[in-house]
PDB file of C-alpha atoms in Angstrom:
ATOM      1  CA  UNK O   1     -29.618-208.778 219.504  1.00 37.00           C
ATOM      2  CA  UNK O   2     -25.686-210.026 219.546  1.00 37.00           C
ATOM      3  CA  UNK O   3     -22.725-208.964 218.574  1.00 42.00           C
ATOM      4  CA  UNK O   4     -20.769-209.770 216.211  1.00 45.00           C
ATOM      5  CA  UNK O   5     -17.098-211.505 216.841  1.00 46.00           C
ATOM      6  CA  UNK O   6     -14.062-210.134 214.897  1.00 44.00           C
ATOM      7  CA  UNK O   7     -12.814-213.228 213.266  1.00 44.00           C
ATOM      8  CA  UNK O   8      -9.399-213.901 214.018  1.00 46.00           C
ATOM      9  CA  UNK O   9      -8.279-215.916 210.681  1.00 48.00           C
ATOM     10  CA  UNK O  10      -8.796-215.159 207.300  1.00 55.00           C
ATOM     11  CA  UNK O  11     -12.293-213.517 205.972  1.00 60.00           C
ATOM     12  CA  UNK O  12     -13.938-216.545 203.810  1.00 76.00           C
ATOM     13  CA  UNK O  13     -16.458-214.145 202.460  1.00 82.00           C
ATOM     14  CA  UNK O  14     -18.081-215.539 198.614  1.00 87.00           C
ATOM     15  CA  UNK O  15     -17.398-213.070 195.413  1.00 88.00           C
ATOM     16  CA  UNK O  16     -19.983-210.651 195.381  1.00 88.00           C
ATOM     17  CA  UNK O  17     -20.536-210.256 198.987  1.00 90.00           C
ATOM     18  CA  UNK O  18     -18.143-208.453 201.748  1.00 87.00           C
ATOM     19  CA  UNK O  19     -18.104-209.401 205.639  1.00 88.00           C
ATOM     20  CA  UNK O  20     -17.931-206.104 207.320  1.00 83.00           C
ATOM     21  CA  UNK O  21     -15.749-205.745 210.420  1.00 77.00           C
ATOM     22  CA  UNK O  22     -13.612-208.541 209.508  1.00 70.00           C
ATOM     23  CA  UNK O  23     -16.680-210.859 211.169  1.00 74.00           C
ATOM     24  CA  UNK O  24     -18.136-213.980 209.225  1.00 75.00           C
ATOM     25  CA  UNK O  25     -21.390-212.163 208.271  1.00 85.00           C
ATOM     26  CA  UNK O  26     -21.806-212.304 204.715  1.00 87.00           C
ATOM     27  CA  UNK O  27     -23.688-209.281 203.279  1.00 90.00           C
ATOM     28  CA  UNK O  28     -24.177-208.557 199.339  1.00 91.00           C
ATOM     29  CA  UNK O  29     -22.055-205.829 197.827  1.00 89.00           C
ATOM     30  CA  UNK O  30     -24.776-202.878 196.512  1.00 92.00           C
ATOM     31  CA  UNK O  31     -25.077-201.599 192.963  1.00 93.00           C
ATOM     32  CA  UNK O  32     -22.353-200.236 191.897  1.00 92.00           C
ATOM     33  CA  UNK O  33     -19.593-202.101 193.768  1.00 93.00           C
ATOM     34  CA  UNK O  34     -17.708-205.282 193.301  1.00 92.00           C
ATOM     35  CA  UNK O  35     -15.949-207.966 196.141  1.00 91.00           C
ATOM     36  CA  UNK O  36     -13.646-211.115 194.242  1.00 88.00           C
ATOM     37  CA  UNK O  37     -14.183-212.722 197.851  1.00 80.00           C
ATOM     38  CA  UNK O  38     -12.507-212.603 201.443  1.00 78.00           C
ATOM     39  CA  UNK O  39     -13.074-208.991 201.392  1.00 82.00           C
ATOM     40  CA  UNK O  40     -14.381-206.806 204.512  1.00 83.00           C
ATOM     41  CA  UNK O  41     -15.479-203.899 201.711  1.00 88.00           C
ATOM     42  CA  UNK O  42     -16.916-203.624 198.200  1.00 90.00           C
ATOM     43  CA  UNK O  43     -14.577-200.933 195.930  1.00 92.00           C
ATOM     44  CA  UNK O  44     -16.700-198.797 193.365  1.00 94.00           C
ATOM     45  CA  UNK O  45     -16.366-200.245 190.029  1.00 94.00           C
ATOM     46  CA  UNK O  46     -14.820-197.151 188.297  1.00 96.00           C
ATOM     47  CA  UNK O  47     -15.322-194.825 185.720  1.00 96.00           C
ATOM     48  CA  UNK O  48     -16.184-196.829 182.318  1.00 96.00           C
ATOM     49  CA  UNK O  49     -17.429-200.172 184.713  1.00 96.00           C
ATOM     50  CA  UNK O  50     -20.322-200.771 185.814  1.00 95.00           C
ATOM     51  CA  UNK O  51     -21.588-203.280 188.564  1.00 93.00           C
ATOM     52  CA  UNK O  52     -25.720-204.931 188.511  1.00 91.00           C
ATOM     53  CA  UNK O  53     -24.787-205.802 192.300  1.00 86.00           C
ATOM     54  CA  UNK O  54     -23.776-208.937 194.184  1.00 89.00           C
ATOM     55  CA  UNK O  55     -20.475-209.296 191.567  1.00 89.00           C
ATOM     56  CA  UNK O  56     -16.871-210.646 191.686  1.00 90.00           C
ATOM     57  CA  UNK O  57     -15.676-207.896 188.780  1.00 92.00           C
ATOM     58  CA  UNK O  58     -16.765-205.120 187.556  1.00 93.00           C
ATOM     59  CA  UNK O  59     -18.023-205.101 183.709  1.00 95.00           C
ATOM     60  CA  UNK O  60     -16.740-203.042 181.211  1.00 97.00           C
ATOM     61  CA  UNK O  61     -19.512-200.346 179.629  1.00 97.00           C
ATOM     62  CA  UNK O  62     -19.418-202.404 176.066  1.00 97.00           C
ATOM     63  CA  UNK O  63     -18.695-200.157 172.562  1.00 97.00           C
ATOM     64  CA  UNK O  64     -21.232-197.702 171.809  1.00 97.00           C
ATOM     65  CA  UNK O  65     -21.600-196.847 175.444  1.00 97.00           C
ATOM     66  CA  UNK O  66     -19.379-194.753 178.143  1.00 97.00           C
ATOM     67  CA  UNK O  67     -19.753-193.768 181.613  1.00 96.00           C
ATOM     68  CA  UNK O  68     -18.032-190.995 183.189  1.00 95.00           C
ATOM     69  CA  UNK O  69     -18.447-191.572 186.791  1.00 94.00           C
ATOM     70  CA  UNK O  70     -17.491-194.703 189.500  1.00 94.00           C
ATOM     71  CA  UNK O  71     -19.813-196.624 191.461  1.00 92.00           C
ATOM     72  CA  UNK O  72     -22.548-197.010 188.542  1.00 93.00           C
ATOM     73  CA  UNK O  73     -25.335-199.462 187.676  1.00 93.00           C
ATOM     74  CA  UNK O  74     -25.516-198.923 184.211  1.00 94.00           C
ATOM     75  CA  UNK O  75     -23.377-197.357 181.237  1.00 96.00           C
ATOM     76  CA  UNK O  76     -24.487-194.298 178.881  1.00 97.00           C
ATOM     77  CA  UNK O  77     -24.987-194.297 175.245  1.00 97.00           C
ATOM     78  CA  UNK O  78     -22.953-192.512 172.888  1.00 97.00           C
ATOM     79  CA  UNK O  79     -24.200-189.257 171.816  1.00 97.00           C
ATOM     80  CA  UNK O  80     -26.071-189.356 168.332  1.00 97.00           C
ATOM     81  CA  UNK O  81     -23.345-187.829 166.113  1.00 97.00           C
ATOM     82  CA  UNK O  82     -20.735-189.785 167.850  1.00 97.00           C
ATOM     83  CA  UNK O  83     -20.006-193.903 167.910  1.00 97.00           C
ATOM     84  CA  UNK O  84     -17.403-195.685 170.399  1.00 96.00           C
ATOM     85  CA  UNK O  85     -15.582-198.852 169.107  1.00 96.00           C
ATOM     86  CA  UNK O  86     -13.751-199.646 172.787  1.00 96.00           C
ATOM     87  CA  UNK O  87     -15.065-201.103 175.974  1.00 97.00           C
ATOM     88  CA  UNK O  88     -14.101-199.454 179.206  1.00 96.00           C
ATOM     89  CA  UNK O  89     -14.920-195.950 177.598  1.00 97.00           C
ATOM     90  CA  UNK O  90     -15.349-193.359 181.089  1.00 96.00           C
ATOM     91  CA  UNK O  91     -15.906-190.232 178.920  1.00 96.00           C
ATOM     92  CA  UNK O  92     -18.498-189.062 176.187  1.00 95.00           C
ATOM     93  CA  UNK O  93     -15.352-186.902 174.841  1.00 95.00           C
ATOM     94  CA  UNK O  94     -13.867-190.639 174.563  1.00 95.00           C
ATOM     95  CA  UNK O  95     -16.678-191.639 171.952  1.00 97.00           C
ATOM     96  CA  UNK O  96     -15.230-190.596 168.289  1.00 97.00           C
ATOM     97  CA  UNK O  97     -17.160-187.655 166.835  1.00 97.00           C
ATOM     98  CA  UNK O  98     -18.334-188.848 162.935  1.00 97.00           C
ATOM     99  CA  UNK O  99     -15.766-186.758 160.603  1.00 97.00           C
ATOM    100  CA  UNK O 100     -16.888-183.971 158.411  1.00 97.00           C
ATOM    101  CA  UNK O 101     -19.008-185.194 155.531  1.00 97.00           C
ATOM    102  CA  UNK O 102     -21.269-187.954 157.594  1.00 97.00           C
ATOM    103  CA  UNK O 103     -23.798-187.460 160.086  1.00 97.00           C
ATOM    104  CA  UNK O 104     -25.607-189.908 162.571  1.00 97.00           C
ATOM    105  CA  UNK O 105     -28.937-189.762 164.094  1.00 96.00           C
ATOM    106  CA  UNK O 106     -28.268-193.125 166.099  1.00 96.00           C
ATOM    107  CA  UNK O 107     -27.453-193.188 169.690  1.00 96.00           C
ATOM    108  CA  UNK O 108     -25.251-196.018 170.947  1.00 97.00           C
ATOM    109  CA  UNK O 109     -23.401-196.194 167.858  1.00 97.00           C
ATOM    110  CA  UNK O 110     -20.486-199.003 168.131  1.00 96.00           C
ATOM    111  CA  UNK O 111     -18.952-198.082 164.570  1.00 96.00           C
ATOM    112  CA  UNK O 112     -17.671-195.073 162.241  1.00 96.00           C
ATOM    113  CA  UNK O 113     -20.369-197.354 159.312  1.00 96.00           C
ATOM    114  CA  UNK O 114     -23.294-195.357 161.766  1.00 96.00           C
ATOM    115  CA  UNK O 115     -22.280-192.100 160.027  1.00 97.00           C
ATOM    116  CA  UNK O 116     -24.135-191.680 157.631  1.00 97.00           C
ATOM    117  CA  UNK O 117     -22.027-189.917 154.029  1.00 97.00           C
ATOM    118  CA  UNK O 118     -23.374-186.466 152.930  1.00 97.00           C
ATOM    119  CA  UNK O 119     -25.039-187.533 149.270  1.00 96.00           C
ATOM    120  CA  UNK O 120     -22.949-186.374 146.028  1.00 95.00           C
ATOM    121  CA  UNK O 121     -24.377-182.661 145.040  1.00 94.00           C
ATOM    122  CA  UNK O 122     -23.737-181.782 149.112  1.00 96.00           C
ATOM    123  CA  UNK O 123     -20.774-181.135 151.532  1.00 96.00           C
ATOM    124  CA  UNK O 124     -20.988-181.650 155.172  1.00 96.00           C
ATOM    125  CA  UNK O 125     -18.096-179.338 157.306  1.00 93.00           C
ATOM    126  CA  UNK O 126     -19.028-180.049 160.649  1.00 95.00           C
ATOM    127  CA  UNK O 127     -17.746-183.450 162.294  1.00 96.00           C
ATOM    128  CA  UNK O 128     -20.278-184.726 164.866  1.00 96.00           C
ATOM    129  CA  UNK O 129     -22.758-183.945 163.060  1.00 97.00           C
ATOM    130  CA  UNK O 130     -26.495-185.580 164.234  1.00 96.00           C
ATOM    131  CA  UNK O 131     -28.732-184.851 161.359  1.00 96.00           C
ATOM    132  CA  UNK O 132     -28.911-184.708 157.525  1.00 96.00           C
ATOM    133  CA  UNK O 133     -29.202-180.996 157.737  1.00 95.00           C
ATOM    134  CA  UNK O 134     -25.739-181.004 158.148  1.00 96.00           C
ATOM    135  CA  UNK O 135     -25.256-181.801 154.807  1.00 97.00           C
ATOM    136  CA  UNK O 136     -26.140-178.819 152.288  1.00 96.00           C
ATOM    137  CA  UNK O 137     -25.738-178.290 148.728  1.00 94.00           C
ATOM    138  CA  UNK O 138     -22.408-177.086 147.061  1.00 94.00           C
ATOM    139  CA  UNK O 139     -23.091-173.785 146.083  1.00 91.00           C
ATOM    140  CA  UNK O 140     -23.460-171.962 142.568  1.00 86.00           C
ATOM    141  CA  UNK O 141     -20.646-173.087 140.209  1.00 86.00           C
ATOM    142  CA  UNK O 142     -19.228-175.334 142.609  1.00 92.00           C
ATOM    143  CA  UNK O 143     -20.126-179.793 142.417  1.00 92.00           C
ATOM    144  CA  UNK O 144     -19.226-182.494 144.744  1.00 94.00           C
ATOM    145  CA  UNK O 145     -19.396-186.102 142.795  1.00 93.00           C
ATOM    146  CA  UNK O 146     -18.654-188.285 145.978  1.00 95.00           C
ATOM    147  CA  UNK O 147     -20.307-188.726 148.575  1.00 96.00           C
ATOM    148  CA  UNK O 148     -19.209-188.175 152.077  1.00 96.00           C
ATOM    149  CA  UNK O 149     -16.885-184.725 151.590  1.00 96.00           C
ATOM    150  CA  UNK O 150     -16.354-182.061 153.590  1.00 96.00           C
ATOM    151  CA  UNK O 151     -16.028-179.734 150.766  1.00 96.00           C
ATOM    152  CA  UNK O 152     -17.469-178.826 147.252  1.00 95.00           C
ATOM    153  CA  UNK O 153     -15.094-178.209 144.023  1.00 93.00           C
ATOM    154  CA  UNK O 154     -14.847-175.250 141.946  1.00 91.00           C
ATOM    155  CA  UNK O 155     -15.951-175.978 138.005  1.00 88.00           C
ATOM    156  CA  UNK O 156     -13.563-175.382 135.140  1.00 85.00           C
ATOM    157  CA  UNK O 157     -14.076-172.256 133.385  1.00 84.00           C
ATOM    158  CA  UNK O 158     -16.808-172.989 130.503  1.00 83.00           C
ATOM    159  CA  UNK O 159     -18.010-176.069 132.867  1.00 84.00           C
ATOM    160  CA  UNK O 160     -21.804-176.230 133.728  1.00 85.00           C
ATOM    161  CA  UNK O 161     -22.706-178.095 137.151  1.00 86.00           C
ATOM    162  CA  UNK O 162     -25.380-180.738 136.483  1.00 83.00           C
ATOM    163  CA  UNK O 163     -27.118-183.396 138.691  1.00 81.00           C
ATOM    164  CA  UNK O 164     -27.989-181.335 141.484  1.00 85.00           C
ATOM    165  CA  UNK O 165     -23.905-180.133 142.107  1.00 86.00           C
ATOM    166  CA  UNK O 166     -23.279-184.317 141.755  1.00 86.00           C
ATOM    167  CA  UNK O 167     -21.604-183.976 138.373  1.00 86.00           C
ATOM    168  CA  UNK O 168     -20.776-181.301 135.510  1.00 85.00           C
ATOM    169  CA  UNK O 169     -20.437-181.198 131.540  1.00 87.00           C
ATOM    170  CA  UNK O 170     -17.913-179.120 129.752  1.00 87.00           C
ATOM    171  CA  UNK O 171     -19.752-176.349 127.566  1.00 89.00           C
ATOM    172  CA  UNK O 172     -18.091-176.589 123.807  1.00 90.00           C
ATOM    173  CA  UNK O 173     -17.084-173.926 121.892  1.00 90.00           C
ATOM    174  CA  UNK O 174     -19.387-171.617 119.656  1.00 89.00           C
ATOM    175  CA  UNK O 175     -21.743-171.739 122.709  1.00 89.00           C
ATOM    176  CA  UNK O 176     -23.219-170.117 125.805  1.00 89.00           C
ATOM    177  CA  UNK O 177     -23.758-170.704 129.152  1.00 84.00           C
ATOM    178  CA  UNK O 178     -27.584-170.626 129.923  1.00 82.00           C
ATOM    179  CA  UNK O 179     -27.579-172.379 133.628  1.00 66.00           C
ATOM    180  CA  UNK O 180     -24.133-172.065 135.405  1.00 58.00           C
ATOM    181  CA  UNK O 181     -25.360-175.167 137.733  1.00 57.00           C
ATOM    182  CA  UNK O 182     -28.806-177.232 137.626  1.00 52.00           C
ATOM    183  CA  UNK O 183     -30.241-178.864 140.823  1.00 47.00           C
ATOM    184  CA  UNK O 184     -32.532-181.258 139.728  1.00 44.00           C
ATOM    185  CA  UNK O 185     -34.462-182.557 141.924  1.00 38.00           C
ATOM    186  CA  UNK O 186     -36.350-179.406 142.876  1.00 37.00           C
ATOM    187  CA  UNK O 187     -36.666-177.810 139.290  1.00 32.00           C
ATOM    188  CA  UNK O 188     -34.403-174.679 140.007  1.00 34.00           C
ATOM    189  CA  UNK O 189     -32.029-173.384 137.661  1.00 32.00           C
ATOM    190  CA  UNK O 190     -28.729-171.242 137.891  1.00 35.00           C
ATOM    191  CA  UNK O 191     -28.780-167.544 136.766  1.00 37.00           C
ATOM    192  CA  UNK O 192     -30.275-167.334 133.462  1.00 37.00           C
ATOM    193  CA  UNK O 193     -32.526-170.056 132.927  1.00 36.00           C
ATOM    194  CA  UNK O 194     -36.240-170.133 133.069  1.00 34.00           C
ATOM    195  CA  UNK O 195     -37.439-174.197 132.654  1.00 38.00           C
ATOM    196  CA  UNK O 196     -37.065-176.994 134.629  1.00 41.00           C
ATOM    197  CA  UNK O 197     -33.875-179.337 134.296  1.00 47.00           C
ATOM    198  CA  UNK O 198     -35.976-181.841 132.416  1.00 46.00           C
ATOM    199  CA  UNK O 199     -36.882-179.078 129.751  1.00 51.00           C
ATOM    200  CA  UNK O 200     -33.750-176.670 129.594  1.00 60.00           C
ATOM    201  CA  UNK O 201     -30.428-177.389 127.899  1.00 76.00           C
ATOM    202  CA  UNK O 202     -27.507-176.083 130.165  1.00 82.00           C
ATOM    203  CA  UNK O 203     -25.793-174.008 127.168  1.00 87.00           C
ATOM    204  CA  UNK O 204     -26.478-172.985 123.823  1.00 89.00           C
ATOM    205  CA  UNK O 205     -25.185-172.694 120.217  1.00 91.00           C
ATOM    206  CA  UNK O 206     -23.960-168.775 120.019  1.00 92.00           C
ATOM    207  CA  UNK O 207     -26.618-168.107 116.801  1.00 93.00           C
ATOM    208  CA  UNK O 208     -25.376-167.064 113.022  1.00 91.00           C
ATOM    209  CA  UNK O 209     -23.666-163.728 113.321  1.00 91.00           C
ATOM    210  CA  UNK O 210     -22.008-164.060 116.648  1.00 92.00           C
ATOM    211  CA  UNK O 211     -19.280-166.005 118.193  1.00 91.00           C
ATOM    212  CA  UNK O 212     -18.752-168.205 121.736  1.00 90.00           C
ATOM    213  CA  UNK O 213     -15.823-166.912 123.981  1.00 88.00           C
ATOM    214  CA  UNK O 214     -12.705-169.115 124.840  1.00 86.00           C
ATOM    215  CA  UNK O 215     -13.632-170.396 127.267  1.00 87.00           C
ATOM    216  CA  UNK O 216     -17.607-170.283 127.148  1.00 88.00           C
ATOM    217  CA  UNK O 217     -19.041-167.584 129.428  1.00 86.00           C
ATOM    218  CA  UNK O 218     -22.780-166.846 129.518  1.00 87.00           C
ATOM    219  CA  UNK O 219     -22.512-164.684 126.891  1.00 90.00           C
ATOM    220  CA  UNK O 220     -22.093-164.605 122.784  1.00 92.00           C
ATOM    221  CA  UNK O 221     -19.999-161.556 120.874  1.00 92.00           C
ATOM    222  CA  UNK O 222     -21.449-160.068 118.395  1.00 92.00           C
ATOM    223  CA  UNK O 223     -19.585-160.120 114.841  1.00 92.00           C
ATOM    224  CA  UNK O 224     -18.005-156.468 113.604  1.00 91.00           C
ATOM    225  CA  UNK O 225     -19.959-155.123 110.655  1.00 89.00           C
ATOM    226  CA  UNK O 226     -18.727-156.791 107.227  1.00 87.00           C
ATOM    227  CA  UNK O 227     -17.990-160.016 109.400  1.00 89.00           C
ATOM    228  CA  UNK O 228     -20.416-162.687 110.006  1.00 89.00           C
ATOM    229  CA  UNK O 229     -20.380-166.059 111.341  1.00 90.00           C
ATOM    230  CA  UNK O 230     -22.319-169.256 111.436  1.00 91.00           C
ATOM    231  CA  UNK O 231     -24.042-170.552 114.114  1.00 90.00           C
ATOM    232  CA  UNK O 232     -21.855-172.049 117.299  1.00 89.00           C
ATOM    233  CA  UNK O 233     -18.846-170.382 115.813  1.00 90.00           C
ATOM    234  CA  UNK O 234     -15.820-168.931 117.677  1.00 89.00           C
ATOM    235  CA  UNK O 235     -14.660-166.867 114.811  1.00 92.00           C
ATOM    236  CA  UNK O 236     -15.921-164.199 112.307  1.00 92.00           C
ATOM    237  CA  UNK O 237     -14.821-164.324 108.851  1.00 92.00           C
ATOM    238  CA  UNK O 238     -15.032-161.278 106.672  1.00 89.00           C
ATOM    239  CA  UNK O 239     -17.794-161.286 104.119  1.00 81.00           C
ATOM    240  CA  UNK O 240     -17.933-162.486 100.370  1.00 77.00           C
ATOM    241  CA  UNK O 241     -17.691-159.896  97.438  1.00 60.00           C
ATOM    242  CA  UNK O 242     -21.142-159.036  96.900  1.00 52.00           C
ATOM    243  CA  UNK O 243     -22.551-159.374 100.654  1.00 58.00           C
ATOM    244  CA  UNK O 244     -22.557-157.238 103.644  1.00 51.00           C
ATOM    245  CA  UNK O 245     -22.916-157.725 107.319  1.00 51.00           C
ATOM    246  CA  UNK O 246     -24.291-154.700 110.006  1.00 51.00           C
TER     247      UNK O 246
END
């Protein structure tokens, strides 16, 4: 055994390592810790660095990744849901939460292009959202025809929603509304309708004898006795000399 002698000029410890005591003993700085040379100590790298051991600087957690306390081996990844486009991050809260209307199952995520948009037909109102559950379809008489929103728009009176809430037709005089919105995909209709979208026309003609409403409703009026009216009309006309109507 010895001891060690305090040096009495300046410590000429390497970058990395740390001479403790001020002596000429060289000794690696740990995990977690940094020395840029002639040091008697190795600092914690802090929050958002990161240090492998035996290291001049600390590095910088890279984008995508955060970490949230000092003296670290290795950064964190960002939270699916979230994405980080910074180095240096030392806080999940730091890593950008994807905005209503996208979702992102990745972890690590180094850019907002991660999220994910909602598909037209759907709204998404949560930001940070993590799965495609998030995103669920605009409801009854309502239609979305881009993708990535937070919210769903309201059809025009007389309107019908088609393409599973992606897109919608306007309903033309004379007629009825027989599916106030049509899904698609899964077959379902709106109130009203029996057959698939593939087999079911959205509205109908009002038939001979009764008129459409301004604007179209799901409903056709019938005509006052002595008034008739062709079919996908919007008016009665009084009958001919001759002819009746009950």
């Amino acid at each position: 055994a010895f001891c060690e002698e305090a040096a009495s000029y300046p410590i000429n410890c390497s970058s990395g390592f740390y001479c403790p005591g001020n002596s000429s003993f060289e000794r690696p700085c740990p995990i977690g810790r940094y020395s840029p040379g002639g040091s008697s100590l190795c600092p914690a790298c802090m929050a958002g660095f990161y240090s492998q051991g035996v290291q001049s600087k600390c590095k910088a957690c890279a984008p995508g990744l955060f970490l949230n306390e000092s003296g670290k081996l290795q950064c964190i990844k960002c939270l699916p849901g979230t994405w980080g486009n910074e180095t240096g991050l030392n806080s999940s809260h730091k890593c950008h939460r994807c905005p209503a209307g996208r979702y992102s199952r990745a972890e690590g995520a180094d850019r907002i292009s991660a999220c994910v948009p909602c598909p037209p037909g759907k709204k998404g109102q949560n930001p940070g959202a993590s799965t495609a559950d998030a995103c669920v379809s605009c409801p009854l008489g309502f239609l979305q025809s881009e993708p990535g929103q937070a919210n769903c728009d309201q059809v025009d009176p007389g309107a019908v929603v088609l393409g599973g809430g992606a897109t919608s037709v306007v309903v033309p005089d004379g007629s009825f509304i027989v599916a106030t919105s049509c899904a698609g995909d899964d077959g379902n209709l709106g109130k009203g309708a029996q057959n698939s979208c593939r087999d079911a026309k959205p509205f109908l003609a009002c038939p001979a004898g009764w008129i459409g409403r301004k604007p179209p409703t799901q409903n056709c009026t019938a005509c006052a006795p002595g008034k008739s009216s062709v079919g996908g009309s919007t008016n009665c006309v009084s009958c001919s000399k001759g002819r009746f109507s009950t």
